[in-house]
CSV table of C-alpha atoms and ligand atoms in Angstrom, one decimal:
chain,number,residue,atom,x,y,z
A,5,MET,CA,99.8,76.8,110.5
A,6,THR,CA,103.3,77.4,111.9
A,7,ALA,CA,104.9,79.9,109.4
A,8,THR,CA,102.8,82.9,108.3
A,9,VAL,CA,104.1,85.8,106.2
A,10,VAL,CA,102.5,89.2,106.4
A,11,ILE,CA,103.3,91.6,103.6
A,12,GLY,CA,102.0,94.9,102.4
A,13,ILE,CA,100.6,94.6,98.9
A,14,GLN,CA,100.4,98.3,97.9
A,15,TRP,CA,103.0,101.0,98.4
A,16,GLY,CA,103.6,100.5,102.1
A,17,ASP,CA,101.8,101.8,105.2
A,18,GLU,CA,98.9,99.4,104.7
A,19,GLY,CA,98.8,98.8,108.5
A,20,LYS,CA,101.2,95.8,108.7
A,21,GLY,CA,102.4,96.8,112.1
A,22,LYS,CA,98.9,96.7,113.5
A,23,ILE,CA,98.1,93.4,111.9
A,24,ILE,CA,101.4,91.8,113.1
A,25,ASP,CA,100.6,93.1,116.6
A,26,TYR,CA,97.1,91.6,116.4
A,27,LEU,CA,98.5,88.2,115.2
A,28,ALA,CA,101.5,88.1,117.5
A,29,GLU,CA,99.5,87.1,120.5
A,30,LYS,CA,98.9,83.6,118.9
A,31,ASN,CA,102.4,83.2,117.6
A,32,ASP,CA,105.8,82.5,119.3
A,33,MET,CA,108.1,84.5,117.1
A,34,VAL,CA,108.1,87.6,114.9
A,35,VAL,CA,110.8,87.9,112.3
A,36,ARG,CA,111.7,90.9,110.1
A,37,PHE,CA,113.3,89.8,106.8
A,38,GLN,CA,114.1,92.9,104.7
A,39,GLY,CA,114.4,96.7,104.6
A,40,GLY,CA,115.6,98.7,107.5
A,41,ASN,CA,114.4,101.8,109.4
A,42,ASN,CA,112.8,103.2,106.2
A,43,ALA,CA,109.9,101.2,107.7
A,44,GLY,CA,107.5,102.9,110.2
A,45,HIS,CA,105.1,100.5,111.8
A,46,THR,CA,102.4,101.9,114.1
A,47,ILE,CA,100.7,100.1,116.9
A,48,ASN,CA,98.0,101.8,119.1
A,49,VAL,CA,97.3,100.1,122.4
A,50,ASP,CA,95.0,101.6,125.0
A,51,GLY,CA,95.5,105.1,123.6
A,52,GLU,CA,99.3,104.9,123.4
A,53,VAL,CA,100.9,105.2,120.0
A,54,HIS,CA,104.0,103.2,119.3
A,55,LYS,CA,106.0,103.5,116.1
A,56,PHE,CA,108.7,100.9,115.3
A,57,HIS,CA,111.3,101.2,112.6
A,58,LEU,CA,113.3,98.1,113.3
A,59,ILE,CA,112.1,96.2,116.3
A,60,PRO,CA,109.5,93.6,115.1
A,61,SER,CA,105.9,94.6,115.8
A,62,GLY,CA,105.4,91.7,118.2
A,63,VAL,CA,107.4,93.4,120.9
A,64,LEU,CA,104.4,94.7,122.9
A,65,HIS,CA,103.4,91.1,123.7
A,66,PRO,CA,105.6,89.9,126.5
A,67,GLY,CA,107.7,86.7,125.9
A,68,LYS,CA,107.7,86.8,122.1
A,69,GLU,CA,111.0,85.9,120.4
A,70,LEU,CA,112.0,88.7,118.0
A,71,PHE,CA,114.4,88.3,115.0
A,72,LEU,CA,116.1,90.6,112.6
A,73,GLY,CA,117.1,88.4,109.7
A,74,ASN,CA,120.1,88.6,107.3
A,75,GLY,CA,118.1,90.4,104.7
A,76,LEU,CA,117.9,93.6,106.6
A,77,VAL,CA,120.2,96.6,106.6
A,78,LEU,CA,120.6,97.8,110.2
A,79,ASP,CA,121.1,101.3,111.5
A,80,LEU,CA,122.4,100.3,114.9
A,81,THR,CA,122.0,103.8,116.4
A,82,VAL,CA,118.3,103.7,115.6
A,83,LEU,CA,118.0,100.2,116.9
A,84,LYS,CA,119.7,101.1,120.2
A,85,GLY,CA,117.3,104.1,120.4
A,86,GLU,CA,114.3,101.9,120.0
A,87,LEU,CA,115.6,99.5,122.7
A,88,ASP,CA,116.2,102.5,125.0
A,89,ARG,CA,112.7,103.9,124.5
A,90,LEU,CA,111.2,100.5,125.2
A,91,ALA,CA,113.2,100.2,128.4
A,92,ASP,CA,111.8,103.7,129.4
A,93,LEU,CA,108.4,102.1,129.0
A,94,GLY,CA,109.4,99.3,131.3
A,95,ILE,CA,109.8,96.8,128.4
A,96,ASN,CA,113.4,95.6,128.9
A,97,GLN,CA,113.1,91.8,128.9
A,98,ILE,CA,113.2,91.6,125.1
A,99,SER,CA,114.4,88.4,123.4
A,100,LEU,CA,116.0,90.0,120.3
A,101,ASN,CA,118.2,87.9,117.9
A,102,ILE,CA,120.1,89.7,115.1
A,103,SER,CA,121.5,87.8,112.2
A,104,ASP,CA,125.3,87.7,112.1
A,105,ARG,CA,124.9,88.1,108.3
A,106,ALA,CA,122.8,91.3,108.3
A,107,ASN,CA,124.4,94.3,106.7
A,108,ILE,CA,125.0,97.5,108.6
A,109,ILE,CA,124.0,101.0,107.5
A,110,MET,CA,127.1,103.1,108.0
A,111,PRO,CA,127.0,106.9,108.5
A,112,TYR,CA,128.5,107.3,104.9
A,113,HIS,CA,125.5,105.4,103.5
A,114,ARG,CA,123.1,107.9,105.2
A,115,ALA,CA,125.1,110.8,103.8
A,116,ALA,CA,125.3,109.3,100.3
A,117,ASP,CA,121.5,108.7,100.3
A,118,SER,CA,120.7,112.3,101.1
A,119,ILE,CA,123.4,113.7,98.9
A,120,GLN,CA,122.4,111.5,95.9
A,121,GLU,CA,118.8,112.7,96.3
A,122,ILE,CA,119.9,116.4,96.3
A,123,THR,CA,122.1,115.8,93.3
A,124,LEU,CA,119.2,114.2,91.4
A,125,GLY,CA,117.1,117.4,91.9
A,126,SER,CA,113.6,117.1,90.6
A,127,GLY,CA,114.5,113.6,89.2
A,128,ASN,CA,114.9,112.2,92.7
A,129,ILE,CA,113.2,109.1,94.1
A,130,GLY,CA,112.0,110.7,97.3
A,131,THR,CA,113.7,108.1,99.6
A,132,THR,CA,113.4,108.2,103.3
A,133,GLY,CA,117.1,109.4,103.5
A,134,ARG,CA,118.0,106.5,105.9
A,135,GLY,CA,120.9,105.2,103.8
A,136,ILE,CA,118.9,102.1,102.6
A,137,GLY,CA,119.9,102.3,98.9
A,138,PRO,CA,123.6,102.8,99.5
A,139,ALA,CA,123.7,100.1,102.1
A,140,TYR,CA,122.1,97.5,99.8
A,141,THR,CA,124.4,98.8,97.0
A,142,ASP,CA,127.5,97.9,99.1
A,143,LYS,CA,125.9,94.6,100.0
A,144,ILE,CA,125.4,93.6,96.4
A,145,SER,CA,128.7,94.9,95.3
A,146,ARG,CA,130.3,92.8,98.1
A,147,HIS,CA,131.6,95.6,100.1
A,148,GLY,CA,129.1,95.6,102.9
A,149,ILE,CA,130.0,95.5,106.6
A,150,ARG,CA,128.0,92.8,108.4
A,151,MET,CA,127.1,92.2,112.0
A,152,CYS,CA,129.7,89.4,112.3
A,153,ASP,CA,132.4,92.0,111.3
A,154,LEU,CA,131.8,93.7,114.6
A,155,ARG,CA,133.6,90.9,116.3
A,156,ASP,CA,136.9,91.5,114.4
A,157,HIS,CA,138.2,95.0,115.0
A,158,GLY,CA,141.1,94.9,112.6
A,159,ASN,CA,138.8,93.9,109.7
A,160,LEU,CA,136.1,96.4,110.7
A,161,ARG,CA,138.6,99.3,110.7
A,162,GLU,CA,139.9,98.3,107.3
A,163,LYS,CA,136.3,98.0,105.9
A,164,ILE,CA,135.3,101.4,107.2
A,165,GLU,CA,138.4,103.0,105.7
A,166,LYS,CA,137.6,101.4,102.3
A,167,GLY,CA,133.9,102.3,102.6
A,168,LEU,CA,134.6,105.9,103.2
A,169,HIS,CA,137.1,106.0,100.3
A,170,ARG,CA,134.5,104.3,97.9
A,171,TRP,CA,131.8,106.8,98.7
A,172,LYS,CA,133.9,110.0,98.9
A,173,ASP,CA,133.2,111.2,95.4
A,174,VAL,CA,129.5,111.1,96.1
A,175,ILE,CA,129.6,112.5,99.6
A,176,LYS,CA,132.2,115.3,99.1
A,177,THR,CA,131.9,116.4,102.8
A,178,ASP,CA,133.7,115.3,106.0
A,179,GLU,CA,130.7,115.8,108.3
A,180,PHE,CA,127.1,114.6,108.1
A,181,GLN,CA,124.4,115.0,110.7
A,182,GLY,CA,127.0,115.8,113.4
A,183,ILE,CA,129.2,112.8,112.6
A,184,ARG,CA,132.7,113.3,111.3
A,185,LEU,CA,133.2,111.0,108.3
A,186,ARG,CA,136.7,109.9,109.3
A,187,THR,CA,137.9,106.3,109.8
A,188,ASP,CA,138.8,106.8,113.4
A,189,GLU,CA,135.6,108.4,114.5
A,190,ILE,CA,133.4,105.9,112.7
A,191,PHE,CA,135.5,102.9,113.9
A,192,ASN,CA,135.3,104.1,117.6
A,193,MET,CA,131.5,104.5,117.2
A,194,PHE,CA,131.1,101.0,115.8
A,195,ARG,CA,133.5,99.4,118.3
A,196,ASP,CA,131.2,100.7,121.1
A,197,LEU,CA,128.0,99.7,119.2
A,198,GLY,CA,129.5,96.3,118.6
A,199,GLU,CA,130.2,95.8,122.3
A,200,PHE,CA,126.5,96.6,123.0
A,201,PHE,CA,125.1,94.4,120.2
A,202,LEU,CA,127.4,91.4,120.4
A,203,PRO,CA,125.1,89.5,122.8
A,204,PHE,CA,122.2,89.8,120.4
A,205,ILE,CA,124.1,88.5,117.3
A,206,SER,CA,123.5,84.9,116.3
A,207,ASN,CA,123.0,82.4,113.4
A,208,THR,CA,119.3,83.3,113.2
A,209,SER,CA,118.5,81.0,110.2
A,210,ARG,CA,119.5,78.0,112.3
A,211,LEU,CA,117.4,79.2,115.3
A,212,ILE,CA,114.4,80.0,113.2
A,213,ASN,CA,114.5,76.8,111.2
A,214,LYS,CA,114.9,74.8,114.4
A,215,SER,CA,112.0,76.6,116.0
A,216,ILE,CA,109.7,75.9,113.0
A,217,ASP,CA,110.8,72.3,113.0
A,218,SER,CA,109.9,72.0,116.6
A,219,GLY,CA,106.4,73.3,116.0
A,220,LYS,CA,106.8,76.9,117.1
A,221,LYS,CA,104.6,79.5,115.4
A,222,VAL,CA,106.4,82.1,113.4
A,223,LEU,CA,105.2,85.4,111.9
A,224,PHE,CA,107.4,87.0,109.2
A,225,GLU,CA,106.8,90.7,109.2
A,226,GLY,CA,107.2,92.5,105.8
A,227,ALA,CA,108.2,96.1,105.5
A,228,GLN,CA,107.2,98.4,102.6
A,229,GLY,CA,104.9,96.8,100.1
A,230,VAL,CA,105.0,94.8,96.9
A,231,LEU,CA,104.8,97.9,94.7
A,232,LEU,CA,108.1,99.1,96.3
A,233,ASP,CA,109.8,95.7,95.6
A,234,VAL,CA,113.1,96.3,93.6
A,235,ASP,CA,111.9,93.9,90.9
A,236,PHE,CA,108.2,93.9,90.9
A,237,GLY,CA,107.4,97.5,92.0
A,238,THR,CA,107.3,100.7,90.1
A,239,TYR,CA,111.0,100.7,89.3
A,240,PRO,CA,113.0,102.9,89.8
A,241,PHE,CA,110.6,104.4,92.3
A,242,VAL,CA,111.1,101.5,94.7
A,243,THR,CA,113.1,100.6,97.7
A,244,SER,CA,116.2,98.4,97.4
A,245,SER,CA,115.0,95.1,98.9
A,246,HIS,CA,112.6,92.2,98.1
A,247,THR,CA,109.4,93.2,99.8
A,248,LEU,CA,107.3,90.2,98.7
A,249,SER,CA,107.0,86.9,100.4
A,250,GLY,CA,109.9,85.5,98.4
A,251,GLY,CA,112.0,88.0,100.4
A,252,VAL,CA,111.5,85.7,103.4
A,253,THR,CA,113.5,82.9,102.0
A,254,ILE,CA,116.5,85.0,101.1
A,255,GLY,CA,116.1,87.3,104.0
A,256,THR,CA,116.0,84.7,106.7
A,257,GLY,CA,117.4,81.4,105.3
A,258,VAL,CA,114.0,79.7,105.7
A,259,GLY,CA,113.1,77.7,102.6
A,260,PRO,CA,109.8,78.4,100.7
A,261,THR,CA,108.6,74.8,101.6
A,262,LYS,CA,108.3,75.9,105.2
A,263,ILE,CA,105.9,78.8,104.6
A,264,ASP,CA,102.2,77.9,105.2
A,265,LYS,CA,100.4,81.1,104.6
A,266,VAL,CA,100.9,84.6,103.2
A,267,ILE,CA,98.6,87.4,104.3
A,268,GLY,CA,98.5,90.5,102.1
A,269,VAL,CA,97.6,93.6,104.0
A,270,ILE,CA,95.4,95.9,101.9
A,271,LYS,CA,94.5,99.4,102.9
A,272,ALA,CA,90.9,100.0,101.8
A,273,TYR,CA,92.1,102.8,99.5
A,274,THR,CA,95.6,103.5,98.1
A,275,THR,CA,98.4,105.7,99.5
A,276,ARG,CA,102.0,106.3,98.5
A,277,VAL,CA,104.8,108.4,100.1
A,278,GLY,CA,107.7,109.6,97.9
A,279,LYS,CA,107.7,110.0,94.1
A,280,GLY,CA,106.6,107.6,91.3
A,281,PRO,CA,103.6,106.6,89.4
A,282,PHE,CA,100.2,106.2,91.1
A,283,PRO,CA,97.4,105.8,88.6
A,284,THR,CA,94.4,106.2,91.0
A,285,GLU,CA,95.9,109.2,92.7
A,286,LEU,CA,93.4,112.0,93.5
A,287,LYS,CA,94.1,115.6,93.8
A,288,ASP,CA,90.6,116.8,94.8
A,289,ARG,CA,88.6,117.1,98.0
A,290,THR,CA,88.1,113.3,98.2
A,291,ARG,CA,91.9,113.2,98.5
A,292,ASP,CA,91.8,115.7,101.3
A,293,THR,CA,89.1,113.7,103.1
A,294,LEU,CA,91.1,110.5,102.8
A,295,GLN,CA,94.3,112.3,104.0
A,296,GLN,CA,92.5,113.9,107.0
A,297,LYS,CA,90.3,111.0,108.1
A,298,GLY,CA,93.1,108.4,107.5
A,299,CYS,CA,95.7,110.6,109.2
A,300,GLU,CA,97.9,110.0,106.2
A,301,ILE,CA,101.2,111.3,107.5
A,302,GLY,CA,104.3,109.0,107.0
A,303,ALA,CA,105.4,107.3,110.2
A,304,THR,CA,109.1,107.6,109.3
A,305,THR,CA,109.5,110.9,107.6
A,306,GLY,CA,106.4,112.8,108.5
A,307,ARG,CA,105.6,113.5,104.8
A,308,THR,CA,101.9,113.7,103.8
A,309,ARG,CA,100.9,110.5,101.9
A,310,ARG,CA,99.5,110.8,98.4
A,311,CYS,CA,96.0,109.3,98.4
A,312,GLY,CA,93.6,107.7,95.9
A,313,TRP,CA,91.0,105.0,95.4
A,314,LEU,CA,91.6,101.3,95.7
A,315,ASP,CA,93.5,99.9,92.7
A,316,LEU,CA,92.7,96.3,91.9
A,317,VAL,CA,95.3,96.2,89.0
A,318,ILE,CA,98.1,96.7,91.4
A,319,LEU,CA,96.5,94.3,93.9
A,320,LYS,CA,96.1,91.5,91.4
A,321,HIS,CA,99.7,91.9,90.5
A,322,SER,CA,100.8,91.9,94.1
A,323,VAL,CA,98.7,88.9,95.1
A,324,MET,CA,100.2,87.0,92.3
A,325,VAL,CA,103.9,87.8,92.7
A,326,GLY,CA,103.6,88.0,96.5
A,327,GLY,CA,101.8,84.7,96.6
A,328,ALA,CA,99.1,86.0,99.0
A,329,THR,CA,96.7,83.3,100.1
A,330,ALA,CA,94.5,85.6,102.3
A,331,GLY,CA,94.0,89.3,102.9
A,332,ALA,CA,93.7,91.7,105.8
A,333,LEU,CA,91.7,94.8,104.9
A,334,THR,CA,92.5,97.9,107.0
A,335,LYS,CA,91.1,101.4,107.4
A,336,ILE,CA,87.6,100.7,106.2
A,337,ASP,CA,86.4,103.3,108.8
A,338,VAL,CA,88.1,105.9,106.6
A,339,LEU,CA,85.7,105.1,103.7
A,340,ALA,CA,82.7,104.6,105.9
A,341,ASP,CA,80.9,108.0,105.2
A,342,PHE,CA,81.3,108.1,101.4
A,343,ASP,CA,78.0,107.7,99.5
A,344,GLU,CA,79.9,106.3,96.5
A,345,ILE,CA,83.2,104.5,96.6
A,346,LYS,CA,85.3,104.0,93.4
A,347,VAL,CA,87.4,101.0,92.8
A,348,CYS,CA,89.8,100.7,89.8
A,349,THR,CA,89.4,97.5,87.9
A,350,GLY,CA,91.5,98.2,84.9
A,351,TYR,CA,93.8,100.7,83.1
A,352,MET,CA,93.1,102.3,79.8
A,353,ILE,CA,96.5,102.5,78.1
A,354,ASP,CA,96.7,103.9,74.5
A,355,GLY,CA,93.1,103.1,73.9
A,356,LYS,CA,93.2,99.5,75.2
A,357,GLU,CA,91.8,98.3,78.5
A,358,THR,CA,94.0,96.0,80.5
A,359,ASP,CA,94.2,94.6,84.0
A,360,GLU,CA,97.9,93.6,83.6
A,361,PHE,CA,100.3,95.8,85.6
A,362,PRO,CA,102.9,97.3,83.2
A,363,PRO,CA,106.6,97.0,84.0
A,364,SER,CA,107.7,100.5,82.9
A,365,ILE,CA,106.8,103.8,84.4
A,366,SER,CA,106.5,105.4,81.0
A,367,ILE,CA,103.6,103.1,80.3
A,368,LEU,CA,102.2,103.5,83.8
A,369,ASP,CA,102.2,107.3,83.4
A,370,ARG,CA,99.8,106.9,80.4
A,371,ALA,CA,97.5,104.6,82.3
A,372,LYS,CA,94.0,106.0,83.0
A,373,PRO,CA,92.1,104.1,85.7
A,374,VAL,CA,88.8,102.5,84.7
A,375,TYR,CA,86.4,102.6,87.7
A,376,THR,CA,83.5,100.7,89.1
A,377,THR,CA,81.4,102.6,91.6
A,378,LEU,CA,80.2,100.8,94.7
A,379,PRO,CA,77.6,102.0,97.1
A,380,GLY,CA,78.3,103.5,100.5
A,381,PRO,CA,78.0,104.5,103.3
A,382,PHE,CA,79.0,101.6,105.5
A,383,ASP,CA,77.0,102.7,108.6
A,384,LEU,CA,79.8,101.8,111.1
A,385,ASP,CA,78.6,102.9,114.5
A,386,LYS,CA,80.2,101.5,117.6
A,387,GLU,CA,77.4,99.1,118.2
A,388,THR,CA,77.7,97.6,114.7
A,389,LEU,CA,81.4,97.3,115.0
A,390,ASP,CA,81.1,95.5,118.4
A,391,MET,CA,78.6,93.1,116.7
A,392,ILE,CA,80.9,92.4,113.8
A,393,LYS,CA,83.6,91.3,116.3
A,394,THR,CA,81.4,88.5,117.4
A,395,GLY,CA,79.0,88.0,114.5
A,396,GLY,CA,81.4,88.6,111.6
A,397,ARG,CA,79.8,88.8,108.1
A,398,ASP,CA,76.3,87.8,109.3
A,399,VAL,CA,75.9,91.2,111.1
A,400,MET,CA,77.9,93.3,108.7
A,401,PRO,CA,76.2,96.4,107.0
A,402,LYS,CA,75.2,95.4,103.5
A,403,ASN,CA,77.4,98.0,101.7
A,404,LEU,CA,80.5,97.0,103.7
A,405,LEU,CA,80.0,93.3,102.9
A,406,ASN,CA,79.5,94.2,99.3
A,407,TYR,CA,82.8,96.1,99.2
A,408,ILE,CA,84.7,93.2,100.8
A,409,GLU,CA,83.1,90.6,98.5
A,410,PHE,CA,83.8,92.7,95.5
A,411,ILE,CA,87.5,92.7,96.4
A,412,GLU,CA,87.5,89.0,97.2
A,413,ASN,CA,85.9,88.1,93.9
A,414,GLU,CA,88.5,90.2,92.0
A,415,LEU,CA,91.5,89.0,93.9
A,416,LYS,CA,90.4,85.4,94.4
A,417,ILE,CA,91.6,85.4,98.0
A,418,PRO,CA,89.5,85.6,101.2
A,419,ILE,CA,89.7,88.6,103.4
A,420,GLU,CA,90.1,87.1,106.8
A,421,ILE,CA,90.9,90.1,109.0
A,422,LEU,CA,89.1,93.4,109.1
A,423,SER,CA,90.6,96.6,110.7
A,424,PHE,CA,88.3,99.5,111.4
A,425,GLY,CA,90.3,101.9,113.6
A,426,PRO,CA,93.9,102.4,114.7
A,427,GLU,CA,93.4,100.7,118.1
A,428,ARG,CA,94.4,97.1,118.6
A,429,SER,CA,90.9,96.4,119.7
A,430,ASN,CA,89.4,97.7,116.4
A,431,THR,CA,90.2,94.5,114.6
A,432,SER,CA,88.1,91.4,113.9
A,433,GLU,CA,88.4,88.1,112.1
A,434,ILE,CA,85.7,87.8,109.6
B,16,LIG,P1,102.6,100.0,108.2
B,16,LIG,O1,103.9,100.7,107.8
B,16,LIG,O2,102.0,99.1,107.1
B,16,LIG,O3,102.8,99.3,109.5
B,16,LIG,O4,101.6,101.2,108.4
B,16,LIG,P2,101.8,102.6,109.2
B,16,LIG,O5,101.9,102.3,110.6
B,16,LIG,O6,103.0,103.3,108.5
B,16,LIG,O7,100.5,103.4,108.7
B,16,LIG,C1,99.3,102.9,109.0
B,16,LIG,C2,98.5,104.0,109.8
B,16,LIG,O8,97.2,103.7,109.8
B,16,LIG,C3,99.0,104.1,111.2
B,16,LIG,O9,98.8,105.4,111.6
B,16,LIG,C4,98.0,103.2,111.9
B,16,LIG,O10,97.8,103.5,113.3
B,16,LIG,C5,96.7,103.5,111.1
B,16,LIG,N1,95.8,102.4,111.1
B,16,LIG,C6,96.0,101.0,110.9
B,16,LIG,N2,94.8,100.4,110.8
B,16,LIG,C7,93.9,101.3,110.8
B,16,LIG,C8,92.4,101.3,110.6
B,16,LIG,O11,91.8,100.2,110.4
B,16,LIG,N3,91.8,102.4,110.7
B,16,LIG,C9,92.4,103.6,110.9
B,16,LIG,N4,91.7,104.7,110.9
B,16,LIG,N5,93.7,103.7,111.0
B,16,LIG,C10,94.4,102.6,111.0
B,17,LIG,P1,106.6,100.7,105.7
B,17,LIG,O1,107.2,99.4,106.2
B,17,LIG,C1,106.0,103.7,102.6
B,17,LIG,C2,109.4,104.5,100.0
B,17,LIG,C3,110.1,105.9,100.1
B,17,LIG,C4,110.5,106.1,98.7
B,17,LIG,C5,111.0,104.7,98.3
B,17,LIG,C6,112.5,104.4,98.4
B,17,LIG,O2,106.3,101.7,106.8
B,17,LIG,O3,105.3,100.4,104.9
B,17,LIG,P2,114.1,104.1,100.5
B,17,LIG,O4,114.4,105.0,101.7
B,17,LIG,O5,113.5,102.8,100.9
B,17,LIG,O6,115.2,104.0,99.6
B,17,LIG,O7,112.9,104.9,99.7
B,17,LIG,O8,110.3,103.8,99.2
B,17,LIG,N1,109.3,103.8,101.3
B,17,LIG,C7,108.2,103.6,101.9
B,17,LIG,N2,106.9,104.0,101.7
B,17,LIG,N3,106.2,102.8,103.6
B,17,LIG,C8,107.4,102.3,103.9
B,17,LIG,O9,107.7,101.4,104.8
B,17,LIG,C9,108.5,102.7,103.0
B,17,LIG,N4,109.8,102.5,103.0
B,17,LIG,C10,110.3,103.1,101.9
B,17,LIG,O10,109.1,106.9,100.5
B,17,LIG,O11,109.4,106.4,97.9
B,18,LIG,MG1,104.7,102.6,107.6
């Protein structure tokens, strides 16, 4: 296998960063293909917690080639901050390649995102406020500023001026988060950022395709999750990019024929940050237990994540549209002490049971989950977990194996990786 895609197949925060970090060791390159710093990917190594918003999650393994593809929207101040923090940790020999076609999140996009959310009031989306939606809006309406534009100052200045003019009726303020929203100020800021980032900019599709053709091993790192995909998610409570594996082809310029494998990362239960439908959401003490034991606090915005039982209706939909060929199951340690674990196998909608994921939120809002109850606890002491790392399924506690096999039977894909704690070492192939 040379090209593997790793995507989240719930509402994000499934543990993609951890799985990418685990797999990166055996790969040469890690490539982000969509989203921006709305992502928050956490990696725990030897007690140190690292959170990355833009830098691909292979960065903690020396010598990996890292790519930010054309499908991303980039906040260059945030990216520079991540590079500076890594340098403080002594990680400064980073091979980072940024697509010359990637769009840039401008300060007016951040302002517009926050102000749009305030204007929507209780009907808001609950975005991360990072300017993602407005930056993709400008991309699709053909007004975006791209990395290659940083090379041409005259053009850059003109585009900034037009950008500010276009968003002025939404923003209605000249200052946002300490930045004066004036052409000169923003131009000066991006002229300096451009100088810093020019050495990183390249035709990344050419580089990635050549590398794949020469036999290098590539990991494509998804952000968000399939249920946040702009087409296949819980629209309009979604992000503004294509989060499924198809996003790789448009977000990197690598054709679908070059992808060998798609791993869907599945959290052992379900979480969601922000607003929007969530059929298996709990509001009781089980929710509190999941939140506390799973430390369910958003890595980007610090918001508490909504929690509920595993939902196989959304997972079947995500496996299908995301083309997942295998699964990585995370956070099973969080479920370990429950005597009974519920799994949603269908929705009851207007008196009819279905396992088809509906397209509209008004239908989803009426969906009542139909549950199957599986036995716990998982009896995961340290000794058992160490044994699983070498003995796999043969030494697995019966209830845990039963939980995994139930999911596999329903989704018709094998679970190949098991994660049972935040540390890099709490991971096993099974
Ligand atoms: P991502 O956005 O998909 O990369 O996921 P996040 O990093 O936003 O959220 C996942 C959270 O769960 C992080 O705090 C991880 O450190 C943590 N985590 C990942 N895998 C496991 C696991 O198997 N068990 C536990 N307890 N925590 C995990
Ligand atoms: P990772 O990669 C979880 C959610 C936001 C909001 C919606 C739209 O860490 O899994 P946006 O700012 O993208 O316009 O917000 O999408 N969202 C995420 N939720 N994990 C993420 O990324 C997310 N990125 C965006 O909370 O509901
Ligand atoms: Mg996250």
